[in-house]
Structures are given as structure tokens and as C-alpha cells.
Coordinates of C-alpha atoms in Angstrom, one line a residue:
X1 CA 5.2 40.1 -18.0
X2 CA 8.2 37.8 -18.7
X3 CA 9.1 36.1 -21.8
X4 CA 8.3 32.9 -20.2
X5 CA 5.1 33.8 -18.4
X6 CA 1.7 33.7 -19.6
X7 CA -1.8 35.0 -18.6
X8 CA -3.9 31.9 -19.2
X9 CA -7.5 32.1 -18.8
X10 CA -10.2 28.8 -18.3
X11 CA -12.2 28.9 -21.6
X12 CA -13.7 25.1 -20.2
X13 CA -14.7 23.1 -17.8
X14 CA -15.3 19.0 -17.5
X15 CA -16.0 16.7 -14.9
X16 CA -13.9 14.0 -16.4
X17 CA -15.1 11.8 -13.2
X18 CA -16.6 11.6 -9.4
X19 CA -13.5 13.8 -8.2
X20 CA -11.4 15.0 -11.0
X21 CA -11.7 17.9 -13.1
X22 CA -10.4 19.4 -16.3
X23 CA -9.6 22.8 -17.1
X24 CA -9.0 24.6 -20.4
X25 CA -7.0 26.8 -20.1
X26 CA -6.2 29.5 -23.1
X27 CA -3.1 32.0 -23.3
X28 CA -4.4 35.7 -22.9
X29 CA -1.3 37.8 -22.2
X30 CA 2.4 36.3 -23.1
X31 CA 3.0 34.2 -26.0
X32 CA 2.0 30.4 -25.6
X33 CA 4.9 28.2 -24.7
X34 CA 5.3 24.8 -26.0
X35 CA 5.9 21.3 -24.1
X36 CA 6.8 17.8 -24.1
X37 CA 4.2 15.2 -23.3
X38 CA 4.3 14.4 -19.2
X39 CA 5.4 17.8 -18.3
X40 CA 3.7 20.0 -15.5
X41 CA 2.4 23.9 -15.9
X42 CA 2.7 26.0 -12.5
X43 CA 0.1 28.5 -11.6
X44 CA 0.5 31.3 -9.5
X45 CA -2.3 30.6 -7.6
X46 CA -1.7 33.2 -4.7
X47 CA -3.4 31.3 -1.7
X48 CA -2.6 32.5 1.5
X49 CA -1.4 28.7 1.6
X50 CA 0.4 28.4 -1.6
X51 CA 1.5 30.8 -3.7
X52 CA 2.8 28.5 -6.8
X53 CA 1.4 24.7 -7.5
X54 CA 2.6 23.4 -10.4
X55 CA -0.3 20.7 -12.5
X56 CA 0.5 18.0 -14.9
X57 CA -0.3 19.4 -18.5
X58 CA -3.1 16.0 -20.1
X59 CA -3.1 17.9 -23.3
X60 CA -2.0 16.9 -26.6
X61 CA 1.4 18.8 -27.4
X62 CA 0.9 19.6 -30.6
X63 CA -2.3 21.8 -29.5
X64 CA -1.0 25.1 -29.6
X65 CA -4.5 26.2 -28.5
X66 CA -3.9 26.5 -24.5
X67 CA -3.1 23.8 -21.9
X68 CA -5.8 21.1 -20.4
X69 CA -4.7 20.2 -16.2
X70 CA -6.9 17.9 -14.8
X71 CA -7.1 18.1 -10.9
X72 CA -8.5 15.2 -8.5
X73 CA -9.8 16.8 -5.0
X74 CA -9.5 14.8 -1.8
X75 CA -12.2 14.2 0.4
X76 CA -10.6 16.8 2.6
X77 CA -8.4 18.7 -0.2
X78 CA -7.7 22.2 0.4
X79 CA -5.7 25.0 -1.3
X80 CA -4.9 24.7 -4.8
X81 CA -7.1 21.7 -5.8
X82 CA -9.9 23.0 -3.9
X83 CA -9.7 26.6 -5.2
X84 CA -9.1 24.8 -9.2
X85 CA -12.1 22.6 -8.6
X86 CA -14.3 25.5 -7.7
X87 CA -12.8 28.1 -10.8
X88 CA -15.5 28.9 -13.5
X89 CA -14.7 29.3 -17.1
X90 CA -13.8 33.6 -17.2
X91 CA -11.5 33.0 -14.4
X92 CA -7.5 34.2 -15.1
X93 CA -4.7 32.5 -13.6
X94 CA -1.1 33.4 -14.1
X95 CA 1.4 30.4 -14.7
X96 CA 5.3 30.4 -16.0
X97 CA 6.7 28.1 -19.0
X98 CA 6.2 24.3 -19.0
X99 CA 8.5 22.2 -17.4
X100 CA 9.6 18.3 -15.9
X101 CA 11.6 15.8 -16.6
X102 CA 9.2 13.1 -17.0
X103 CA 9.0 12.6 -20.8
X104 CA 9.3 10.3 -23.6
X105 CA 12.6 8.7 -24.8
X106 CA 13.4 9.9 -28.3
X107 CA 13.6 6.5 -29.9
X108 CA 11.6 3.9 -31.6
X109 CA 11.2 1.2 -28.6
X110 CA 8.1 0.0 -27.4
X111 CA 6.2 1.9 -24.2
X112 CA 4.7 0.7 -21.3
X113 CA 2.2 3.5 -19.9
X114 CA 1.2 2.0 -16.5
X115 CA -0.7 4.6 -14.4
X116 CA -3.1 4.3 -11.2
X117 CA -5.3 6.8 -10.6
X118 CA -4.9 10.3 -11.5
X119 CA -1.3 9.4 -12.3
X120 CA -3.5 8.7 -15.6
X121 CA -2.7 12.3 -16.4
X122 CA 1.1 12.5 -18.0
X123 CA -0.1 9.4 -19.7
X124 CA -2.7 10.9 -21.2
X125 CA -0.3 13.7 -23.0
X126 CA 1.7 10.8 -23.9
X127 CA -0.7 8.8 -25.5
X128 CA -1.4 11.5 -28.0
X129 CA 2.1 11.4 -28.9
X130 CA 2.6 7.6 -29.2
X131 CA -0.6 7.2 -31.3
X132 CA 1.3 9.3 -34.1
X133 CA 4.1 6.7 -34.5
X134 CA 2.3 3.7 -35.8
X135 CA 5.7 2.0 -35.8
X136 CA 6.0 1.6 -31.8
X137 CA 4.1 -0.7 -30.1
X138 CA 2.4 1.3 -27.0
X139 CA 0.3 -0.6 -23.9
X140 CA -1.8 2.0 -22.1
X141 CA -2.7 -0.1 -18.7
X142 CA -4.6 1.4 -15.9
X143 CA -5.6 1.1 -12.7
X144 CA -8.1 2.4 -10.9
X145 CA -11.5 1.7 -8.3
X146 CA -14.1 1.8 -10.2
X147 CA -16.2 3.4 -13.2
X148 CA -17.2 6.2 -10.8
X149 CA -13.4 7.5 -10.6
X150 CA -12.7 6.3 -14.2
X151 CA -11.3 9.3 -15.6
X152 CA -11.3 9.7 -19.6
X153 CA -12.2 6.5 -20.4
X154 CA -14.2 8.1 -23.5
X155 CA -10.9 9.5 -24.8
X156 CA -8.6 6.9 -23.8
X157 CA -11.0 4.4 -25.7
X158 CA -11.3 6.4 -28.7
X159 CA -7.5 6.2 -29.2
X160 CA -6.9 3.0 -28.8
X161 CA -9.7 1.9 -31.3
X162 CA -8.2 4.5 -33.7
X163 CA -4.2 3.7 -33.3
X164 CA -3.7 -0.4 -34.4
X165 CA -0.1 0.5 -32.8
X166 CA -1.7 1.3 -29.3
X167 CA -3.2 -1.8 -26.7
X168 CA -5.3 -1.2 -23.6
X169 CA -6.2 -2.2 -20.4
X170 CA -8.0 -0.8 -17.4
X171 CA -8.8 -2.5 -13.8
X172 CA -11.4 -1.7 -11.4
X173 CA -10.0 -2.4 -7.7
X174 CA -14.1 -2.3 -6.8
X175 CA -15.7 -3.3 -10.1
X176 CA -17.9 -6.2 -11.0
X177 CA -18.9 -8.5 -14.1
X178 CA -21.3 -5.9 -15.1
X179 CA -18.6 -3.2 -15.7
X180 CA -16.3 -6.0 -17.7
X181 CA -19.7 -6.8 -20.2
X182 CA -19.8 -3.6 -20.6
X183 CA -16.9 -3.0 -21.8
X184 CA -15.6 -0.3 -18.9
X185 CA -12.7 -2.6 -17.8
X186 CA -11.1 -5.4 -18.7
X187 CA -9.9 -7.0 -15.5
X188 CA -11.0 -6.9 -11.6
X189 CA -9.2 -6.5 -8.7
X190 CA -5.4 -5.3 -8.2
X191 CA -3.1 -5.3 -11.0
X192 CA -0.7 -8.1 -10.3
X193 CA 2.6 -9.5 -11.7
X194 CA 0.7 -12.2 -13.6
X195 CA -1.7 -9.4 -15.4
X196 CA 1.5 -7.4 -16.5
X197 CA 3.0 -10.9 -17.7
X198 CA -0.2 -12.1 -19.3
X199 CA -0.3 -8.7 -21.5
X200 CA 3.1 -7.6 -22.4
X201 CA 4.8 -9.6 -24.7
X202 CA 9.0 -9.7 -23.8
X203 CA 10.6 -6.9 -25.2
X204 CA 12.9 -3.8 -24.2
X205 CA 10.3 -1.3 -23.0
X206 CA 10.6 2.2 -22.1
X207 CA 7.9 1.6 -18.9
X208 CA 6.8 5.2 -17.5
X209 CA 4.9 4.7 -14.2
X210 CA 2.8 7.2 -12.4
X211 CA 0.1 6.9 -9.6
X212 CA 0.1 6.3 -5.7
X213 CA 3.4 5.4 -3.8
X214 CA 1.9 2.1 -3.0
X215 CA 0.9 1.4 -6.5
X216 CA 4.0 2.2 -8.0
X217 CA 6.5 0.5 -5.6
X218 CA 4.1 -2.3 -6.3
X219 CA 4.3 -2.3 -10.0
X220 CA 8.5 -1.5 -10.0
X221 CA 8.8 -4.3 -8.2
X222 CA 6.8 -6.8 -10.5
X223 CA 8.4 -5.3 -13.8
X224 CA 11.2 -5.9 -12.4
X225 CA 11.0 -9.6 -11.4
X226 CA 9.5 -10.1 -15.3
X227 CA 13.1 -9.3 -16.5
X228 CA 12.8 -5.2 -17.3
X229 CA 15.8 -3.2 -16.1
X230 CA 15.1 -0.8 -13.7
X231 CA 16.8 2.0 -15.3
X232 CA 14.2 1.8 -18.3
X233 CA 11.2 2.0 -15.4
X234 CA 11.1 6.3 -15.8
X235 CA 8.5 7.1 -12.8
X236 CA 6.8 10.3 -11.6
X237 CA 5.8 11.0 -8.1
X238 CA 3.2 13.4 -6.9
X239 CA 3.8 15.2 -3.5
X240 CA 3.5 13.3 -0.1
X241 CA 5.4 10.7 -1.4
X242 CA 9.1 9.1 -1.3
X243 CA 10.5 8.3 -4.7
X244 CA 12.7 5.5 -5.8
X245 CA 16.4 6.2 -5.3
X246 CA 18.3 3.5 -7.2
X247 CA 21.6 3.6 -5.5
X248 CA 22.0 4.6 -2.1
X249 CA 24.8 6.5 -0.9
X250 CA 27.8 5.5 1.5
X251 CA 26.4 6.7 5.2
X252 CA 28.2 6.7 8.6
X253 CA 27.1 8.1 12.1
X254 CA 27.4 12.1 12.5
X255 CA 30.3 12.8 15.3
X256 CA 28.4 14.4 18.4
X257 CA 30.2 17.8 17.4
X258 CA 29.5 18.6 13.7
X259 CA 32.9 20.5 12.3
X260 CA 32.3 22.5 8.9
X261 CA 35.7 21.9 6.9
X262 CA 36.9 22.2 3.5
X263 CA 36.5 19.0 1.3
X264 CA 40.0 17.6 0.6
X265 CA 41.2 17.9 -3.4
X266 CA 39.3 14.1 -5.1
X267 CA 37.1 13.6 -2.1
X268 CA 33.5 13.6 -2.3
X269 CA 31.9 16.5 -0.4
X270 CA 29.9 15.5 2.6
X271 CA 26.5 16.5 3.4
X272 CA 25.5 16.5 7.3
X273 CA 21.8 16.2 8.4
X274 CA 22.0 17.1 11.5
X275 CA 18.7 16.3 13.0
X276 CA 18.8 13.0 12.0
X277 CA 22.7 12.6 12.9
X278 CA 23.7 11.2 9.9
X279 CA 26.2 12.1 7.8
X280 CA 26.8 10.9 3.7
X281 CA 29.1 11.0 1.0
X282 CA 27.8 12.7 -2.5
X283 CA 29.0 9.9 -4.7
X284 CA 26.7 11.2 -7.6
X285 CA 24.2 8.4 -7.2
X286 CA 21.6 10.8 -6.5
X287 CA 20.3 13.3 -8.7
X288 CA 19.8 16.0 -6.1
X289 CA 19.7 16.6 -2.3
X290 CA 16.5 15.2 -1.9
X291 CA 16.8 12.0 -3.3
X292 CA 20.0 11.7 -1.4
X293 CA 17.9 12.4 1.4
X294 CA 15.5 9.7 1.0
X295 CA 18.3 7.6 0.2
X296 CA 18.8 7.7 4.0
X297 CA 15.2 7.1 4.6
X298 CA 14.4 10.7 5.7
X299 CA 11.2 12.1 4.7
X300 CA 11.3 15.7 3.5
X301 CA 8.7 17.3 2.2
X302 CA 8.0 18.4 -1.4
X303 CA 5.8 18.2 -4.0
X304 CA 7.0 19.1 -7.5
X305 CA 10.7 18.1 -7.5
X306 CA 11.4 20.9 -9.9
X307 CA 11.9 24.3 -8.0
X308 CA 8.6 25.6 -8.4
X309 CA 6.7 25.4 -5.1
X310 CA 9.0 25.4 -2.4
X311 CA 8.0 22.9 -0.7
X312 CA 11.5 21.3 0.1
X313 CA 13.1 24.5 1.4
X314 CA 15.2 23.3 3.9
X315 CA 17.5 25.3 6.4
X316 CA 21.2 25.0 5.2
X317 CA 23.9 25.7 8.5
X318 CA 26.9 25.3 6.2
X319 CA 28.2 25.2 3.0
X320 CA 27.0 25.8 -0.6
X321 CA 25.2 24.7 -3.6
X322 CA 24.2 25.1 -6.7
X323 CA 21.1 24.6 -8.8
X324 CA 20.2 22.3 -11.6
X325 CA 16.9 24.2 -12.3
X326 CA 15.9 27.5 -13.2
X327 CA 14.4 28.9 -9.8
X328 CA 11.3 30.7 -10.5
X329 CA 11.5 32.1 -6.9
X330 CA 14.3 32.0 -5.0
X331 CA 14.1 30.5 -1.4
X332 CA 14.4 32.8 1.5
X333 CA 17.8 33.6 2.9
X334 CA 19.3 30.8 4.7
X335 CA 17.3 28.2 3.1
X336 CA 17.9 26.1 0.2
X337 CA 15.4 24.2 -2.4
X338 CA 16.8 20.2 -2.0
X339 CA 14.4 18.8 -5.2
X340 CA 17.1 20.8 -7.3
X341 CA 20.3 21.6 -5.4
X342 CA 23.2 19.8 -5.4
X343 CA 26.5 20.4 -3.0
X344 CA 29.4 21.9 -4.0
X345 CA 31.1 21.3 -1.1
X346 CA 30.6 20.0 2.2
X347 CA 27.0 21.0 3.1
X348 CA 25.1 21.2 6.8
X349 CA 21.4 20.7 6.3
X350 CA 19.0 21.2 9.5
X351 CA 17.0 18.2 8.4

């Protein structure tokens, strides 16, 4: 087994709500590798329909005891979350070292957690983090539909009435008076810009967002008409989904007959999508392919934006690349990985 590569087996198993589960999961074979708060574990899972899925880690980093992923299964969810919601405690999945980019700013400013859904999860780890540095104010606000698909709100509740440092607030999209007596939420209906500027007090906040596309384009939006720079909004997207590109590239129509040249000494290469007959310049305002790729308003697929499950491998006609991640598998020959390549040169992509 490789150094980075672990034998992890579930030791427990909680129905955290109506559709999400968490799994325990404890280090049998390899050495235990440590993360950051809001980084993801992938599993080799070996389904006929994917071989590696990668799962945000909702433990507490400084438990070197094993990893907790928390899975939500769709009404009609198949392949890895259906297989993870039907494991039993015994069961032995393999998995490689920790990784993501979406994690905490090492400074002293205050935090905005904003989360919808199971993009509760990152937040989660987070949390634990945050709740150690009683000199940062955090707000932990949540979104979800109702107390039925509440997940943690046990945990969540205990570390806010524990950490004077940490503020929370959770919304039921479906909820009633009943659920606000009670103490389950504290608001009804959407969150809102008015909600956000009711609770947050003006400051400089690190503002990590997580949850449904439509959620979090939503709440970008609002933060950012409330005076927070965008570049401070640090958001994490689940697969399905387009994410935020900040700047988008220079763009001009693809000639009908595509000619594969050498990029002239201070020019930026050029990457051609062929399908779509576009063709843009890689100004570096993108951190990778695909982001330049939905700069254009193309819609790739991909899922977890780090390498791991290959769901971005796209067919490259010309040119080279290179990679900004650690490939755990390589893509097969002629194809590329966008979430984590970047152009060398001028670059062909059948996309």
C-alpha cells in the first residue's frame, strides 16, 4: 500500500437526518494522514460506475482517531451514495490522503460559515476549528427545509452554547412557528439579504459558502451588495454544478479551420473548444481549464475539482499541459483532467 493510502474501515454508523448519513470511518492498514478543516477524503469505491468519489471529511481535525463523511442520498441517488448509505459498520473501503483547497485562512479575522444543505458538511470541520480561537468572532448560518433534513443540529447547538466566540442561525425553507418555539430554527422561509444584514455586524469577513448552485449564487450575490469583496467569499461546489469564475477571459469566434501553431514569445497561449467554436486567451484569470471553460458558459462535467474522480476528462486534439495536482490516476491516453490542468501552450480541446 502507498505511503499516502490507507485501509479505513466503518467502526459507526448515524442517521444524522431523513437522507444523510455519517460514517466513521477508522485507519486499518497505512498510517492515518492528517487534514485541514473543509477538505475531502476519496474512496476507492470500485463500482462498475465509479471507481474513485471523493467525500467531504465533517470531522474534527485534530481527531487522529479516523475520518467522519457524511453522505446525503437523492431520491433517485445511485453509485457511491447509494452503495455508502447501505455500508454496515465491518465494511473496508480503501481511500488515498486528504485533500481540497477549501480551507480556513490562517489569520485572526472574523468567519462567515454560510451553508445550505449538506453543504453543512466542510462547515462542520470548520466549526470545530473556529470554536478553539475564542478571539475570532465566527457566525455559523444555515439553511435548510425543514427539521426532517436538519442535519447535526444536536452538535452544531452544542458548540455554539459552549464557544461565547461562535453565533448561530438556522432557517427552515418549510418550517413553522412550532419549530422556531422550539428552538430548532431561528428564522422561516429563504435566507434573504435583509437576514444576512440583520445578523452580521460590518466587518472584514473571511465568508466560506457551500450548498446548492442556486443557493450560493443567491447568497454571493447578497454579500456582495452588503459591501463584502468578492475575493474574501471562498466557495465550494459539489458536482453538477457551474462555479463562480471571477474574471472572464478575452473570447473571439473559432476560424472555420482550426490551425495548431506555436504560441508566439509574450503571447498568451490559446485554448480552442472546438465543439462549441470558440476560441480564448489564457490570461491567468482562471485557475484551471475548467473554470476557463465555464468562463465561456460551457458546461463540463466534473465533480471534485481536484483530480480524483475523473469526471472532467476531456479529449485534447492539440497541444499540452501540465498539472497543478497530484493525479492519483492518470486519464486515459489522449485525454486530459480540466479541474487541474493548465495549458502550456496552445491547446485543442474536443469540448
Amino acid at each position: 500500500m502507498a505511503d499516502a493510502s490507507m485501509m479505513l474501515e466503518v467502526v459507526e454508523r448515524v442517521q444524522e437526518s431523513q437522507n444523510v448519513i455519517s460514517l466513521r470511518l477508522k485507519v486499518v492498514e497505512g498510517a492515518f494522514q492528517p487534514f485541514l478543516a473543509g477538505q475531502h477524503l476519496p474512496l476507492r469505491l470500485d463500482l462498475p460506475e465509479r471507481k474513485l468519489a471523493t467525500y467531504t471529511i465533517s470531522s474534527d481535525p485534530a481527531d487522529h482517531g479516523g475520518y467522519r463523511i457524511s453522505v446525503k442520498i437523492e431520491p433517485n441517488g445511485k453509485g457511491g451514495s447509494r452503495f455508502l448509505h447501505e455500508v454496515q459498520v465491518g465494511a473496508r473501503i480503501a481511500a488515498e490522503r486528504p485533500r481540497g483547497k477549501f480551507v480556513l485562512a490562517d489569520d485572526a479575522r472574523p468567519v462567515l460559515l454560510l451553508t445550505g444543505g449538506i453543504g453543512v458538511t466542510p462547515a462542520l470541520s470548520m466549526l470545530s476549528v473556529l470554536a478553539r480561537q475564542p478571539e475570532r468572532p465566527v457566525y455559523f448560518v444555515h439553511a435548510c427545509l425543514s427539521a426532517t433534513e436538519h442535519s447535526f443540529a444536536d452538535e452544531v447547538a452544542e458548540i455554539v452554547t459552549s464557544a461565547p466566540n461562535v453565533r448561530g442561525y438556522v432557517a427552515y425553507a418549510e418550517g413553522g412557528e412550532t419549530d422556531v418555539a422550539a428552538g430548532r430554527c431561528q428564522g422561516l422561509g429563504l435566507l434573504s439579504r435583509e437576514t444576512l444584514r440583520a445578523l452580521l455586524p460590518l466587518d472584514a469577513y473571511h465568508v466560506y459558502l457551500c450548498g446548492p448552485d442556486g443557493f450560493m449564487s443567491a447568497m454571493r450575490a447578497a454579500l456582495v451588495s452588503l459591501g463584502v469583496a468578492d475575493a474574501e467569499i471562498h466557495q465550494e461546489t459539489f458536482g453538477g454544478g457551474v462555479s463562480v469564475v471571477k474574471k472572464e477571459a478575452k473570447r473571439s469566434a473559432l476560424p472555420e479551420a482550426v490551425v495548431t501553431g506555436v504560441t508566439e514569445i509574450g503571447a498568451s497561449p490559446v485554448v480552442r473548444f472546438v465543439k462549441s467554436g470558440l476560441e480564448v486567451a489564457w490570461d491567468g484569470s482562471s485557475d484551471n481549464l475548467l473554470e476557463l471553460a465555464e468562463a465561456q458558459g460551457l458546461r463540463p462535467e466534473f465533480e471534485c475539482r481536484s483530480g480524483i474522480c475523473g469526471t472532467c476528462a476531456c479529449r485534447k486534439l492539440s497541444g499540452e499541459v501540465a498539472y497543478t495536482e497530484d493525479l492519483i490516476d492518470s486519464p486515459k491516453e489522449g485525454e486530459i483532467f480540466l479541474c487541474c490542468s493548465v495549458p502550456k501552450g496552445d491547446v485543442t480541446l474536443d469540448l
